[in-house]
mmCIF file of C-alpha atoms in Angstrom:
data_model
loop_
_atom_site.group_PDB
_atom_site.id
_atom_site.type_symbol
_atom_site.label_atom_id
_atom_site.label_comp_id
_atom_site.label_asym_id
_atom_site.label_seq_id
_atom_site.Cartn_x
_atom_site.Cartn_y
_atom_site.Cartn_z
ATOM 1 C CA UNK A 1 -0.143 0.119 0.285
ATOM 2 C CA UNK A 2 1.275 3.573 -0.924
ATOM 3 C CA UNK A 3 0.490 6.741 0.986
ATOM 4 C CA UNK A 4 1.243 9.467 -1.798
ATOM 5 C CA UNK A 5 0.784 13.123 0.392
ATOM 6 C CA UNK A 6 0.557 16.341 -1.579
ATOM 7 C CA UNK A 7 3.664 18.031 -2.227
ATOM 8 C CA UNK A 8 4.588 20.617 -0.032
ATOM 9 C CA UNK A 9 6.143 24.177 -0.914
ATOM 10 C CA UNK A 10 7.848 25.330 2.389
ATOM 11 C CA UNK A 11 10.952 27.135 0.761
ATOM 12 C CA UNK A 12 10.513 30.409 -0.806
ATOM 13 C CA UNK A 13 12.605 32.181 -3.327
ATOM 14 C CA UNK A 14 13.556 34.243 -0.286
ATOM 15 C CA UNK A 15 15.006 32.021 1.723
ATOM 16 C CA UNK A 16 16.935 30.447 -1.587
ATOM 17 C CA UNK A 17 18.025 33.548 -2.028
ATOM 18 C CA UNK A 18 19.430 34.226 1.672
ATOM 19 C CA UNK A 19 20.951 30.577 1.715
ATOM 20 C CA UNK A 20 22.734 30.779 -1.331
ATOM 21 C CA UNK A 21 26.072 31.458 0.352
ATOM 22 C CA UNK A 22 25.554 30.248 3.889
ATOM 23 C CA UNK A 23 27.817 26.957 4.929
ATOM 24 C CA UNK A 24 26.460 24.309 6.985
ATOM 25 C CA UNK A 25 29.345 25.320 8.881
ATOM 26 C CA UNK A 26 27.958 28.448 9.776
ATOM 27 C CA UNK A 27 24.890 27.290 10.572
ATOM 28 C CA UNK A 28 26.459 24.679 13.076
ATOM 29 C CA UNK A 29 27.663 27.741 15.210
ATOM 30 C CA UNK A 30 24.469 28.653 16.006
ATOM 31 C CA UNK A 31 22.395 25.121 16.687
ATOM 32 C CA UNK A 32 22.797 21.401 16.775
ATOM 33 C CA UNK A 33 19.320 20.984 15.662
ATOM 34 C CA UNK A 34 19.024 19.627 12.093
ATOM 35 C CA UNK A 35 22.534 18.190 11.255
ATOM 36 C CA UNK A 36 22.371 15.102 9.766
ATOM 37 C CA UNK A 37 25.509 13.389 11.476
ATOM 38 C CA UNK A 38 26.741 10.317 10.081
ATOM 39 C CA UNK A 39 26.015 11.470 6.388
ATOM 40 C CA UNK A 40 28.853 12.069 3.843
ATOM 41 C CA UNK A 41 28.516 13.671 0.454
ATOM 42 C CA UNK A 42 29.619 11.402 -2.798
ATOM 43 C CA UNK A 43 32.197 13.639 -4.050
ATOM 44 C CA UNK A 44 33.403 17.134 -3.191
ATOM 45 C CA UNK A 45 33.192 20.002 -3.794
ATOM 46 C CA UNK A 46 29.276 19.851 -3.519
ATOM 47 C CA UNK A 47 26.668 22.345 -3.160
ATOM 48 C CA UNK A 48 23.001 21.542 -2.079
ATOM 49 C CA UNK A 49 20.119 23.725 -1.666
ATOM 50 C CA UNK A 50 16.402 23.077 -1.889
ATOM 51 C CA UNK A 51 13.073 22.244 -1.230
ATOM 52 C CA UNK A 52 12.629 18.547 0.725
ATOM 53 C CA UNK A 53 10.425 15.971 -0.712
ATOM 54 C CA UNK A 54 10.135 12.911 1.350
ATOM 55 C CA UNK A 55 10.164 9.586 0.771
ATOM 56 C CA UNK A 56 10.097 6.312 3.219
ATOM 57 C CA UNK A 57 10.683 3.080 2.289
ATOM 58 C CA UNK A 58 10.479 -0.702 3.716
ATOM 59 C CA UNK A 59 13.992 -1.967 3.328
ATOM 60 C CA UNK A 60 13.651 -3.567 -0.004
ATOM 61 C CA UNK A 61 11.452 -1.904 -2.180
ATOM 62 C CA UNK A 62 12.484 1.392 -3.295
ATOM 63 C CA UNK A 63 9.406 1.724 -5.648
ATOM 64 C CA UNK A 64 8.141 4.446 -3.798
ATOM 65 C CA UNK A 65 11.180 6.870 -5.182
ATOM 66 C CA UNK A 66 9.503 6.766 -8.492
ATOM 67 C CA UNK A 67 6.423 8.005 -7.429
ATOM 68 C CA UNK A 68 8.022 10.811 -5.686
ATOM 69 C CA UNK A 69 9.659 11.698 -9.222
ATOM 70 C CA UNK A 70 6.022 12.276 -10.198
ATOM 71 C CA UNK A 71 5.168 15.079 -8.152
ATOM 72 C CA UNK A 72 8.721 16.267 -7.358
ATOM 73 C CA UNK A 73 9.177 19.898 -9.338
ATOM 74 C CA UNK A 74 12.912 21.516 -10.458
ATOM 75 C CA UNK A 75 15.195 22.162 -7.563
ATOM 76 C CA UNK A 76 13.087 19.726 -5.008
ATOM 77 C CA UNK A 77 15.321 17.568 -3.126
ATOM 78 C CA UNK A 78 14.663 13.742 -2.392
ATOM 79 C CA UNK A 79 14.934 12.636 0.895
ATOM 80 C CA UNK A 80 14.876 8.806 1.487
ATOM 81 C CA UNK A 81 14.148 7.177 4.607
ATOM 82 C CA UNK A 82 14.841 3.284 4.183
ATOM 83 C CA UNK A 83 13.500 2.300 7.724
ATOM 84 C CA UNK A 84 16.713 1.319 9.493
ATOM 85 C CA UNK A 85 18.615 -0.527 6.606
ATOM 86 C CA UNK A 86 22.004 1.031 6.189
ATOM 87 C CA UNK A 87 23.232 -1.843 4.379
ATOM 88 C CA UNK A 88 21.412 -1.359 0.992
ATOM 89 C CA UNK A 89 21.343 0.815 -1.788
ATOM 90 C CA UNK A 90 18.205 2.495 -2.723
ATOM 91 C CA UNK A 91 20.041 4.712 -5.284
ATOM 92 C CA UNK A 92 21.998 4.051 -8.385
ATOM 93 C CA UNK A 93 22.766 5.529 -12.059
ATOM 94 C CA UNK A 94 19.421 4.686 -13.694
ATOM 95 C CA UNK A 95 17.579 6.488 -10.605
ATOM 96 C CA UNK A 96 19.678 9.565 -10.994
ATOM 97 C CA UNK A 97 19.377 9.934 -14.851
ATOM 98 C CA UNK A 98 15.338 9.705 -14.024
ATOM 99 C CA UNK A 99 16.410 12.726 -11.053
ATOM 100 C CA UNK A 100 18.170 15.005 -13.808
ATOM 101 C CA UNK A 101 15.295 14.224 -16.481
ATOM 102 C CA UNK A 102 12.621 16.177 -13.350
ATOM 103 C CA UNK A 103 15.738 18.899 -12.899
ATOM 104 C CA UNK A 104 15.836 17.632 -9.277
ATOM 105 C CA UNK A 105 18.967 19.054 -7.444
ATOM 106 C CA UNK A 106 20.059 16.500 -4.956
ATOM 107 C CA UNK A 107 19.189 13.418 -2.679
ATOM 108 C CA UNK A 108 19.408 12.386 0.902
ATOM 109 C CA UNK A 109 19.784 8.798 1.704
ATOM 110 C CA UNK A 110 19.683 7.335 5.083
ATOM 111 C CA UNK A 111 21.194 4.145 3.395
ATOM 112 C CA UNK A 112 23.762 3.829 0.970
ATOM 113 C CA UNK A 113 23.865 4.469 -2.819
ATOM 114 C CA UNK A 114 25.820 2.681 -5.621
ATOM 115 C CA UNK A 115 26.987 3.000 -9.294
ATOM 116 C CA UNK A 116 29.666 6.323 -7.754
ATOM 117 C CA UNK A 117 31.794 6.420 -10.697
ATOM 118 C CA UNK A 118 28.650 7.439 -13.060
ATOM 119 C CA UNK A 119 26.851 9.350 -10.201
ATOM 120 C CA UNK A 120 29.806 11.369 -9.624
ATOM 121 C CA UNK A 121 30.659 12.033 -13.409
ATOM 122 C CA UNK A 122 27.117 13.669 -13.578
ATOM 123 C CA UNK A 123 27.748 15.680 -10.404
ATOM 124 C CA UNK A 124 24.522 14.959 -9.337
ATOM 125 C CA UNK A 125 24.466 16.041 -5.457
ATOM 126 C CA UNK A 126 24.001 13.364 -3.127
ATOM 127 C CA UNK A 127 24.425 12.364 0.973
ATOM 128 C CA UNK A 128 24.276 9.270 2.281
ATOM 129 C CA UNK A 129 25.787 6.825 4.732
ATOM 130 C CA UNK A 130 28.021 4.882 2.453
ATOM 131 C CA UNK A 131 28.396 3.044 -0.695
ATOM 132 C CA UNK A 132 26.944 -0.639 -1.051
ATOM 133 C CA UNK A 133 26.637 -3.199 -4.176
ATOM 134 C CA UNK A 134 23.919 -4.575 -2.646
ATOM 135 C CA UNK A 135 20.458 -2.784 -3.518
ATOM 136 C CA UNK A 136 16.726 -2.614 -3.252
ATOM 137 C CA UNK A 137 14.462 -3.627 -5.824
ATOM 138 C CA UNK A 138 11.473 -2.380 -7.356
ATOM 139 C CA UNK A 139 8.684 -4.579 -6.024
ATOM 140 C CA UNK A 140 5.651 -2.173 -5.963
ATOM 141 C CA UNK A 141 4.756 -3.332 -2.490
ATOM 142 C CA UNK A 142 4.223 -0.233 -0.186
ATOM 143 C CA UNK A 143 5.898 3.378 0.771
ATOM 144 C CA UNK A 144 5.350 7.082 1.426
ATOM 145 C CA UNK A 145 5.704 10.107 -0.388
ATOM 146 C CA UNK A 146 5.624 13.336 1.491
ATOM 147 C CA UNK A 147 4.925 12.222 5.117
ATOM 148 C CA UNK A 148 7.479 13.150 8.118
ATOM 149 C CA UNK A 149 10.411 10.758 7.813
ATOM 150 C CA UNK A 150 13.431 10.366 10.157
ATOM 151 C CA UNK A 151 17.269 10.530 8.747
ATOM 152 C CA UNK A 152 20.290 10.707 11.522
ATOM 153 C CA UNK A 153 17.884 10.746 14.193
ATOM 154 C CA UNK A 154 16.296 13.969 12.634
ATOM 155 C CA UNK A 155 12.621 14.823 11.929
ATOM 156 C CA UNK A 156 12.403 15.931 8.444
ATOM 157 C CA UNK A 157 9.271 17.270 7.132
ATOM 158 C CA UNK A 158 7.887 17.750 3.531
ATOM 159 C CA UNK A 159 9.194 20.985 2.185
ATOM 160 C CA UNK A 160 11.893 21.512 4.981
ATOM 161 C CA UNK A 161 14.825 23.854 3.543
ATOM 162 C CA UNK A 162 18.132 21.658 2.612
ATOM 163 C CA UNK A 163 21.617 23.099 3.401
ATOM 164 C CA UNK A 164 24.556 21.024 2.438
ATOM 165 C CA UNK A 165 28.100 21.670 1.730
ATOM 166 C CA UNK A 166 31.566 19.841 1.522
ATOM 167 C CA UNK A 167 31.279 20.189 5.539
ATOM 168 C CA UNK A 168 27.489 18.571 5.737
ATOM 169 C CA UNK A 169 24.245 19.087 5.731
ATOM 170 C CA UNK A 170 21.427 20.598 7.552
ATOM 171 C CA UNK A 171 17.486 20.612 7.891
ATOM 172 C CA UNK A 172 15.484 23.539 8.907
ATOM 173 C CA UNK A 173 12.252 24.155 9.321
ATOM 174 C CA UNK A 174 11.392 27.208 6.908
ATOM 175 C CA UNK A 175 9.338 28.926 9.541
ATOM 176 C CA UNK A 176 12.519 29.146 11.308
ATOM 177 C CA UNK A 177 15.121 29.661 8.689
ATOM 178 C CA UNK A 178 15.125 33.171 7.986
ATOM 179 C CA UNK A 179 16.218 34.022 11.645
ATOM 180 C CA UNK A 180 18.894 31.534 11.432
ATOM 181 C CA UNK A 181 19.772 32.337 7.998
ATOM 182 C CA UNK A 182 20.137 36.121 8.575
ATOM 183 C CA UNK A 183 22.402 35.623 11.555
ATOM 184 C CA UNK A 184 24.485 33.288 9.579
ATOM 185 C CA UNK A 185 24.736 35.748 6.745
ATOM 186 C CA UNK A 186 25.839 38.091 8.890
ATOM 187 C CA UNK A 187 28.436 36.193 10.418
ATOM 188 C CA UNK A 188 30.053 35.154 7.347
ATOM 189 C CA UNK A 189 30.212 38.856 6.491
ATOM 190 C CA UNK A 190 31.911 39.491 9.798
ATOM 191 C CA UNK A 191 34.315 36.446 9.327
ATOM 192 C CA UNK A 192 35.117 37.814 5.644
ATOM 193 C CA UNK A 193 35.912 41.176 6.959
ATOM 194 C CA UNK A 194 38.182 39.803 9.451
ATOM 195 C CA UNK A 195 39.750 37.373 7.245
ATOM 196 C CA UNK A 196 40.726 40.543 4.783
ATOM 197 C CA UNK A 197 41.803 43.004 7.550
ATOM 198 C CA UNK A 198 44.458 39.627 8.819
ATOM 199 C CA UNK A 199 45.881 39.344 5.519
ATOM 200 C CA UNK A 200 44.037 35.720 5.365
ATOM 201 C CA UNK A 201 42.306 36.310 2.296
ATOM 202 C CA UNK A 202 45.510 37.203 0.448
ATOM 203 C CA UNK A 203 47.059 33.869 1.786
ATOM 204 C CA UNK A 204 44.224 31.990 0.616
ATOM 205 C CA UNK A 205 44.395 33.575 -2.791
ATOM 206 C CA UNK A 206 47.759 32.583 -3.129
ATOM 207 C CA UNK A 207 47.391 29.142 -2.482
ATOM 208 C CA UNK A 208 44.362 28.753 -4.382
ATOM 209 C CA UNK A 209 46.494 30.318 -7.431
ATOM 210 C CA UNK A 210 49.343 28.164 -6.715
ATOM 211 C CA UNK A 211 47.130 25.067 -6.997
ATOM 212 C CA UNK A 212 45.549 26.015 -10.418
ATOM 213 C CA UNK A 213 49.477 26.647 -11.977
ATOM 214 C CA UNK A 214 50.234 22.903 -10.482
ATOM 215 C CA UNK A 215 47.431 21.142 -11.975
ATOM 216 C CA UNK A 216 48.412 23.203 -15.172
ATOM 217 C CA UNK A 217 51.617 22.135 -15.458
ATOM 218 C CA UNK A 218 50.660 18.521 -15.234
ATOM 219 C CA UNK A 219 51.106 18.227 -11.326
ATOM 220 C CA UNK A 220 47.691 16.505 -11.372
ATOM 221 C CA UNK A 221 46.947 12.953 -12.926
ATOM 222 C CA UNK A 222 43.330 13.789 -14.408
#
C-alpha cells in the first residue's frame, strides 16, 4: 500500500536567496538541531540547497522513489528514509538519470548508494551513509511520499529547507529559517571582513593560484 501526500512548497525564493552562500558549518555555530550526523557527500566539492520531498521505503522495496519523481518539481531534494536499512543502496545510476530529467537538485539517503562512478561524473549531489553493491528492488509493495521521515535521528518534514556543502548537511524548518539565515549571513560577513583585515584572504588566494598552476603544469593525473 502506498501513501502519497501532496507536495509541500515550504521553501520560498526569499529563503533560497538568503541561503545561497551560507555554509552548514556557519549554521553549526548557531544550532545543534537539524545536522544529519553520519551522512557524507558522495564527492567534493558539492553544494545542495532546496525544498525537501520526503520518501519512506520498507527496506527492500524502493518503488516509492519513482512515485516521488511524479510529483517532485525542479530544484526539489529527494530525502529517503530507508526504515533503518543502512546496508542496501536504494539509489544508483538510472535513478540519477530520472532525477536529472526531472531537474531534481539532489538527494539525501539514510542508507547507501551504488554506481558511484557515473553519479560522480554526472555531478549529481547526494549525501548518504555509505556505498554498497547490495541494492533494493522495485517490487511495488508499499511506501510513503511527503510524510514525516527520520534521517540520522532528525525528523524531516515535507517542504523543509535543505542546506549542504563539503562539510555536511543541515535540515531547517522554514518557519525558523529566516531568523537563522540572517544571523548566519551576518556571521559570514564579519568573518570575511576579519579574514581580509588579518591578511588571510591574500594567503588563501595565493594558495589557490599555486594549486591551479600546479594542475596546469601537469601536477594532476586527471
